[in-house]
Each structure stands twice: as C-alpha cells, then as structure tokens.
PDB file of C-alpha atoms in Angstrom:
ATOM      1  CA  UNK A 415       9.158  13.176 -28.716  1.00 80.00           C
ATOM      2  CA  UNK A 416      10.655  13.324 -25.224  1.00 81.00           C
ATOM      3  CA  UNK A 417       7.178  12.968 -23.669  1.00 79.00           C
ATOM      4  CA  UNK A 418       6.398   9.934 -25.850  1.00 79.00           C
ATOM      5  CA  UNK A 419       9.712   8.340 -24.913  1.00 80.00           C
ATOM      6  CA  UNK A 420       9.019   9.027 -21.221  1.00 76.00           C
ATOM      7  CA  UNK A 421       5.520   7.543 -21.525  1.00 74.00           C
ATOM      8  CA  UNK A 422       6.792   4.406 -23.255  1.00 76.00           C
ATOM      9  CA  UNK A 423       9.499   3.972 -20.624  1.00 76.00           C
ATOM     10  CA  UNK A 424       6.866   4.300 -17.894  1.00 74.00           C
ATOM     11  CA  UNK A 425       4.666   1.687 -19.624  1.00 72.00           C
ATOM     12  CA  UNK A 426       7.567  -0.772 -19.833  1.00 71.00           C
ATOM     13  CA  UNK A 427       8.504  -0.184 -16.173  1.00 72.00           C
ATOM     14  CA  UNK A 428       4.886  -0.677 -15.067  1.00 66.00           C
ATOM     15  CA  UNK A 429       4.626  -3.866 -17.126  1.00 68.00           C
ATOM     16  CA  UNK A 430       7.788  -5.273 -15.537  1.00 67.00           C
ATOM     17  CA  UNK A 431       6.537  -4.308 -12.089  1.00 63.00           C
ATOM     18  CA  UNK A 432       3.128  -5.919 -12.689  1.00 63.00           C
ATOM     19  CA  UNK A 433       4.696  -9.198 -13.780  1.00 66.00           C
ATOM     20  CA  UNK A 434       6.967  -9.137 -10.715  1.00 65.00           C
ATOM     21  CA  UNK A 435       3.959  -8.521  -8.434  1.00 61.00           C
ATOM     22  CA  UNK A 436       2.136 -11.496  -9.954  1.00 63.00           C
ATOM     23  CA  UNK A 437       5.219 -13.722  -9.703  1.00 61.00           C
ATOM     24  CA  UNK A 438       5.773 -12.856  -6.051  1.00 63.00           C
ATOM     25  CA  UNK A 439       2.096 -13.254  -5.148  1.00 65.00           C
ATOM     26  CA  UNK A 440       2.077 -16.693  -6.739  1.00 66.00           C
ATOM     27  CA  UNK A 441       5.185 -17.656  -4.770  1.00 63.00           C
ATOM     28  CA  UNK A 442       3.617 -16.397  -1.535  1.00 61.00           C
ATOM     29  CA  UNK A 443       0.346 -18.249  -2.144  1.00 63.00           C
ATOM     30  CA  UNK A 444       2.301 -21.439  -2.923  1.00 63.00           C
ATOM     31  CA  UNK A 445       3.973 -21.004   0.484  1.00 65.00           C
ATOM     32  CA  UNK A 446       7.418 -20.772  -1.098  1.00 63.00           C
ATOM     33  CA  UNK A 447      10.104 -19.291   1.173  1.00 66.00           C
ATOM     34  CA  UNK A 448       9.954 -15.511   1.229  1.00 68.00           C
ATOM     35  CA  UNK A 449      13.048 -13.492   0.383  1.00 72.00           C
ATOM     36  CA  UNK A 450      12.775 -10.607   2.806  1.00 84.00           C
ATOM     37  CA  UNK A 451      15.451  -7.944   2.536  1.00 91.00           C
ATOM     38  CA  UNK A 452      16.244  -4.964   4.790  1.00 92.00           C
ATOM     39  CA  UNK A 453      14.061  -1.994   3.761  1.00 93.00           C
ATOM     40  CA  UNK A 454      13.374   1.586   4.745  1.00 95.00           C
ATOM     41  CA  UNK A 455       9.591   1.962   5.052  1.00 95.00           C
ATOM     42  CA  UNK A 456       9.710   5.593   3.908  1.00 96.00           C
ATOM     43  CA  UNK A 457      11.485   4.519   0.703  1.00 95.00           C
ATOM     44  CA  UNK A 458       8.537   2.223  -0.063  1.00 94.00           C
ATOM     45  CA  UNK A 459       6.206   5.239   0.313  1.00 96.00           C
ATOM     46  CA  UNK A 460       8.317   7.317  -2.083  1.00 95.00           C
ATOM     47  CA  UNK A 461       8.454   4.422  -4.597  1.00 91.00           C
ATOM     48  CA  UNK A 462       4.647   4.185  -4.631  1.00 91.00           C
ATOM     49  CA  UNK A 463       4.166   7.933  -5.008  1.00 93.00           C
ATOM     50  CA  UNK A 464       6.551   7.898  -7.959  1.00 88.00           C
ATOM     51  CA  UNK A 465       4.544   5.060  -9.552  1.00 85.00           C
ATOM     52  CA  UNK A 466       1.247   6.870  -8.908  1.00 88.00           C
ATOM     53  CA  UNK A 467       2.363  10.399  -9.812  1.00 88.00           C
ATOM     54  CA  UNK A 468       0.465  10.652 -13.120  1.00 85.00           C
ATOM     55  CA  UNK A 469      -2.639   8.942 -11.750  1.00 88.00           C
ATOM     56  CA  UNK A 470      -2.758  11.273  -8.738  1.00 91.00           C
ATOM     57  CA  UNK A 471      -2.472  14.300 -11.046  1.00 90.00           C
ATOM     58  CA  UNK A 472      -5.248  12.998 -13.312  1.00 89.00           C
ATOM     59  CA  UNK A 473      -7.518  12.388 -10.319  1.00 90.00           C
ATOM     60  CA  UNK A 474      -6.640  15.827  -8.886  1.00 92.00           C
ATOM     61  CA  UNK A 475      -5.617  14.286  -5.549  1.00 94.00           C
ATOM     62  CA  UNK A 476      -3.111  16.077  -3.337  1.00 94.00           C
ATOM     63  CA  UNK A 477      -0.819  14.019  -1.122  1.00 96.00           C
ATOM     64  CA  UNK A 478       0.700  15.171   2.139  1.00 96.00           C
ATOM     65  CA  UNK A 479       3.372  13.223   3.962  1.00 97.00           C
ATOM     66  CA  UNK A 480       4.231  12.950   7.635  1.00 96.00           C
ATOM     67  CA  UNK A 481       7.083  10.448   7.564  1.00 96.00           C
ATOM     68  CA  UNK A 482       9.025   9.894  10.764  1.00 95.00           C
ATOM     69  CA  UNK A 483      12.762  10.261  10.405  1.00 91.00           C
ATOM     70  CA  UNK A 484      15.223   7.701  11.717  1.00 88.00           C
ATOM     71  CA  UNK A 485      12.808   4.775  11.517  1.00 92.00           C
ATOM     72  CA  UNK A 486      14.474   1.417  12.072  1.00 93.00           C
ATOM     73  CA  UNK A 487      14.959  -0.836   9.074  1.00 93.00           C
ATOM     74  CA  UNK A 488      12.288  -3.473   8.522  1.00 94.00           C
ATOM     75  CA  UNK A 489      12.600  -6.742   6.601  1.00 92.00           C
ATOM     76  CA  UNK A 490      10.282  -7.485   3.738  1.00 92.00           C
ATOM     77  CA  UNK A 491       9.585  -7.966   0.085  1.00 88.00           C
ATOM     78  CA  UNK A 492       9.790  -4.496  -1.452  1.00 88.00           C
ATOM     79  CA  UNK A 493       7.460  -5.263  -4.394  1.00 86.00           C
ATOM     80  CA  UNK A 494       4.791  -6.841  -2.187  1.00 87.00           C
ATOM     81  CA  UNK A 495       4.854  -3.957   0.290  1.00 93.00           C
ATOM     82  CA  UNK A 496       4.690  -1.476  -2.583  1.00 90.00           C
ATOM     83  CA  UNK A 497       1.622  -3.348  -3.810  1.00 89.00           C
ATOM     84  CA  UNK A 498      -0.070  -3.054  -0.401  1.00 93.00           C
ATOM     85  CA  UNK A 499       0.561   0.675  -0.227  1.00 95.00           C
ATOM     86  CA  UNK A 500      -0.376   1.170  -3.894  1.00 92.00           C
ATOM     87  CA  UNK A 501      -3.706  -0.588  -3.335  1.00 92.00           C
ATOM     88  CA  UNK A 502      -4.434   1.530  -0.262  1.00 95.00           C
ATOM     89  CA  UNK A 503      -3.661   4.759  -2.159  1.00 95.00           C
ATOM     90  CA  UNK A 504      -5.828   3.703  -5.135  1.00 93.00           C
ATOM     91  CA  UNK A 505      -8.668   2.810  -2.755  1.00 92.00           C
ATOM     92  CA  UNK A 506      -8.314   6.203  -1.051  1.00 94.00           C
ATOM     93  CA  UNK A 507      -8.557   7.920  -4.447  1.00 93.00           C
ATOM     94  CA  UNK A 508     -11.615   5.833  -5.348  1.00 91.00           C
ATOM     95  CA  UNK A 509     -13.278   6.726  -2.023  1.00 90.00           C
ATOM     96  CA  UNK A 510     -13.041  10.412  -2.995  1.00 91.00           C
ATOM     97  CA  UNK A 511     -14.250   9.968  -6.577  1.00 87.00           C
ATOM     98  CA  UNK A 512     -17.630  11.593  -5.825  1.00 83.00           C
ATOM     99  CA  UNK A 513     -16.233  14.139  -3.376  1.00 79.00           C
ATOM    100  CA  UNK A 514     -17.070  17.691  -4.384  1.00 79.00           C
ATOM    101  CA  UNK A 515     -14.582  19.259  -1.975  1.00 81.00           C
ATOM    102  CA  UNK A 516     -10.916  18.719  -1.364  1.00 86.00           C
ATOM    103  CA  UNK A 517      -9.379  15.462  -2.546  1.00 92.00           C
ATOM    104  CA  UNK A 518      -6.430  14.764  -0.323  1.00 94.00           C
ATOM    105  CA  UNK A 519      -4.556  11.756   0.962  1.00 96.00           C
ATOM    106  CA  UNK A 520      -2.322  11.864   3.993  1.00 97.00           C
ATOM    107  CA  UNK A 521       0.383   9.205   4.340  1.00 97.00           C
ATOM    108  CA  UNK A 522       2.287   8.854   7.577  1.00 97.00           C
ATOM    109  CA  UNK A 523       4.887   6.595   9.130  1.00 96.00           C
ATOM    110  CA  UNK A 524       5.843   6.209  12.752  1.00 96.00           C
ATOM    111  CA  UNK A 525       7.537   3.876  15.187  1.00 93.00           C
ATOM    112  CA  UNK A 526       4.864   1.979  17.131  1.00 89.00           C
ATOM    113  CA  UNK A 527       5.940   1.055  20.681  1.00 83.00           C
ATOM    114  CA  UNK A 528       9.486   0.466  19.459  1.00 79.00           C
ATOM    115  CA  UNK A 529       8.545  -2.940  18.044  1.00 89.00           C
ATOM    116  CA  UNK A 530       7.025  -2.111  14.662  1.00 93.00           C
ATOM    117  CA  UNK A 531       6.772   0.539  11.978  1.00 95.00           C
ATOM    118  CA  UNK A 532       3.244   1.728  11.238  1.00 96.00           C
ATOM    119  CA  UNK A 533       2.237   3.170   7.877  1.00 97.00           C
ATOM    120  CA  UNK A 534      -1.147   4.898   7.504  1.00 97.00           C
ATOM    121  CA  UNK A 535      -3.109   6.147   4.496  1.00 97.00           C
ATOM    122  CA  UNK A 536      -5.962   8.588   5.209  1.00 96.00           C
ATOM    123  CA  UNK A 537      -8.512  10.016   2.781  1.00 95.00           C
ATOM    124  CA  UNK A 538     -11.357  12.540   2.853  1.00 93.00           C
ATOM    125  CA  UNK A 539     -13.867  10.201   1.206  1.00 90.00           C
ATOM    126  CA  UNK A 540     -17.140   8.696   2.349  1.00 87.00           C
ATOM    127  CA  UNK A 541     -15.702   6.473   5.075  1.00 89.00           C
ATOM    128  CA  UNK A 542     -16.644   2.869   5.805  1.00 88.00           C
ATOM    129  CA  UNK A 543     -19.894   1.689   7.374  1.00 87.00           C
ATOM    130  CA  UNK A 544     -19.158   0.623  10.967  1.00 84.00           C
ATOM    131  CA  UNK A 545     -20.301  -2.954  10.342  1.00 85.00           C
ATOM    132  CA  UNK A 546     -17.948  -3.222   7.364  1.00 85.00           C
ATOM    133  CA  UNK A 547     -14.649  -2.198   9.001  1.00 84.00           C
ATOM    134  CA  UNK A 548     -13.506  -5.806   9.398  1.00 86.00           C
ATOM    135  CA  UNK A 549     -15.646  -7.400   6.686  1.00 84.00           C
ATOM    136  CA  UNK A 550     -13.935  -5.422   3.869  1.00 83.00           C
ATOM    137  CA  UNK A 551     -10.864  -7.641   4.299  1.00 81.00           C
ATOM    138  CA  UNK A 552     -12.875 -10.768   3.441  1.00 83.00           C
ATOM    139  CA  UNK A 553     -12.300 -12.121  -0.097  1.00 72.00           C
ATOM    140  CA  UNK A 554     -14.977 -11.124  -2.623  1.00 71.00           C
ATOM    141  CA  UNK A 555     -16.443  -8.420  -0.368  1.00 65.00           C
ATOM    142  CA  UNK A 556     -16.321  -5.014  -2.032  1.00 67.00           C
ATOM    143  CA  UNK A 557     -17.867  -1.584  -1.612  1.00 66.00           C
ATOM    144  CA  UNK A 558     -17.029  -0.615  -5.216  1.00 65.00           C
ATOM    145  CA  UNK A 559     -19.455  -1.211  -8.072  1.00 62.00           C
ATOM    146  CA  UNK A 560     -16.577  -2.307 -10.329  1.00 70.00           C
ATOM    147  CA  UNK A 561     -14.527  -4.083  -7.642  1.00 66.00           C
ATOM    148  CA  UNK A 562     -14.167  -7.836  -7.212  1.00 65.00           C
ATOM    149  CA  UNK A 563     -13.225  -7.749  -3.540  1.00 67.00           C
ATOM    150  CA  UNK A 564      -9.739  -9.216  -3.640  1.00 75.00           C
ATOM    151  CA  UNK A 565      -7.494  -6.162  -3.181  1.00 83.00           C
ATOM    152  CA  UNK A 566      -7.803  -5.744   0.587  1.00 88.00           C
ATOM    153  CA  UNK A 567      -7.841  -9.506   1.185  1.00 88.00           C
ATOM    154  CA  UNK A 568      -4.552  -9.825  -0.717  1.00 87.00           C
ATOM    155  CA  UNK A 569      -3.124  -6.813   1.129  1.00 91.00           C
ATOM    156  CA  UNK A 570      -3.948  -8.406   4.478  1.00 93.00           C
ATOM    157  CA  UNK A 571      -2.400 -11.712   3.356  1.00 89.00           C
ATOM    158  CA  UNK A 572       0.801  -9.899   2.329  1.00 89.00           C
ATOM    159  CA  UNK A 573       0.993  -7.944   5.591  1.00 93.00           C
ATOM    160  CA  UNK A 574       0.357 -11.088   7.648  1.00 92.00           C
ATOM    161  CA  UNK A 575       3.088 -12.910   5.670  1.00 88.00           C
ATOM    162  CA  UNK A 576       5.360 -10.092   6.883  1.00 90.00           C
ATOM    163  CA  UNK A 577       4.182 -10.779  10.484  1.00 93.00           C
ATOM    164  CA  UNK A 578       2.279  -7.488  10.523  1.00 94.00           C
ATOM    165  CA  UNK A 579      -1.285  -6.325  10.970  1.00 96.00           C
ATOM    166  CA  UNK A 580      -3.651  -4.388   8.634  1.00 96.00           C
ATOM    167  CA  UNK A 581      -6.825  -2.656   9.798  1.00 95.00           C
ATOM    168  CA  UNK A 582      -9.118   0.285   8.991  1.00 94.00           C
ATOM    169  CA  UNK A 583     -10.750   3.035  11.029  1.00 94.00           C
ATOM    170  CA  UNK A 584     -13.035   5.939  10.215  1.00 94.00           C
ATOM    171  CA  UNK A 585     -11.725   9.461  10.654  1.00 93.00           C
ATOM    172  CA  UNK A 586     -13.382  11.880  13.068  1.00 91.00           C
ATOM    173  CA  UNK A 587     -14.353  14.238  10.243  1.00 84.00           C
ATOM    174  CA  UNK A 588     -14.579  12.604   6.845  1.00 88.00           C
ATOM    175  CA  UNK A 589     -13.030   9.565   5.270  1.00 92.00           C
ATOM    176  CA  UNK A 590     -11.145   6.564   6.543  1.00 94.00           C
ATOM    177  CA  UNK A 591      -7.619   5.552   7.457  1.00 96.00           C
ATOM    178  CA  UNK A 592      -5.944   2.255   6.685  1.00 96.00           C
ATOM    179  CA  UNK A 593      -3.055   1.310   8.952  1.00 96.00           C
ATOM    180  CA  UNK A 594      -0.546  -1.479   8.721  1.00 95.00           C
ATOM    181  CA  UNK A 595       2.340  -2.444  10.924  1.00 95.00           C
ATOM    182  CA  UNK A 596       5.543  -4.275  10.081  1.00 95.00           C
ATOM    183  CA  UNK A 597       7.738  -5.646  12.853  1.00 93.00           C
ATOM    184  CA  UNK A 598      11.206  -4.298  13.473  1.00 91.00           C
ATOM    185  CA  UNK A 599      13.686  -7.200  13.400  1.00 85.00           C
ATOM    186  CA  UNK A 600      15.027  -8.069  16.821  1.00 75.00           C
ATOM    187  CA  UNK A 601      18.829  -7.888  16.816  1.00 68.00           C
ATOM    188  CA  UNK A 602      20.600 -11.079  17.860  1.00 59.00           C
ATOM    189  CA  UNK A 603      21.774 -11.108  21.481  1.00 61.00           C
ATOM    190  CA  UNK A 604      25.261  -9.773  22.077  1.00 62.00           C
ATOM    191  CA  UNK A 605      27.861 -12.457  22.552  1.00 62.00           C
TER     192      UNK A 605
END
C-alpha cells in the first residue's frame, strides 16, 4: 500500500510539473517577460536526478557527479532549466540503449572563466556524427527513430533565453557530452 501511495504521489507530481513546463514554454515562445529567480545550479541537477530516479534504475544507468562547490548563484527559471537537463539526461540514456557494456552518465558543474556556470552531461553511447554536431539543434532534425526533433531545439531556445550557450562534443573514447553555460549575474557597482 505504501508503494502504491508513493507511485500515485509521484504521478501527480510529474503531472503538475509537466503542465508547468508547458505553461512556461508557451510564455517563453510568446515572448512574455521571464521571471528569473536566483538559483543554485547544483540544486537543479539534484532536482532532475530525483525526478529521473526510477527511470535511471529501470534503464540500468549509473550516474556519477562532479559538482563544483561554492558556485555562484545564477538567475533563471528553475522549471525550464530542469527541463533542459532532463532532456539531456534522457537523450544520454537513449544513446546507450544498444550499448552492451557499461551504461553510465557523468554530470558535472564548474565555474567557467568566472563569468558563467557550465553544466555538462556525458554518456558512453554511440556519439554524434561529426557533421551532425551543430545540426542536431535544428528543429525537426533527429537521430532517434521515434524522435520528432524538437527536444534539443527547445533546449537551445531555453538556454539562449537565459543568455547562455548549448553545444555538443564527442568524447575521446565513447559517447558524447552536452554542455551548457548560464551567465553569473554581474553585481551592481558599489556606490
């Protein structure tokens, strides 16, 4: 009974979150003013891992974290940034679907040149064809048989709305890494 109650609670929470994601995406696409709040980037990572916990277990994907301590606060829409990271983690899992070996995702955060926080999601999947590294962010371009090609385009739009940058690179061994940066707010000059 406790497991059923927990499952139903999770379903309700996911439903509320999905409707909030859709509402905020609509507002962003309508060019409505964004309500960015101070956020800790590492908290966004932990939120997404909590949301994905069951899915990661079912897919038998291990996650390792390398989150920098004492990162400066960023400003952003928590739900939208969760959606970016969630999409990148789901894509990483999908890239390892046919992998016979280890299925692992590595998520890291770091301060980039003191002006932005960089989050990265690495997988051990099949990687991305060199000619596709930029093209995958184009709407309706997908490498998945069941994909429609909007996930990465929406992620890039969200990151750009946060004055950041999203890009992909292939790993030296196997798989790919998706990186995105979010600017650190500049404090007002001292009076």
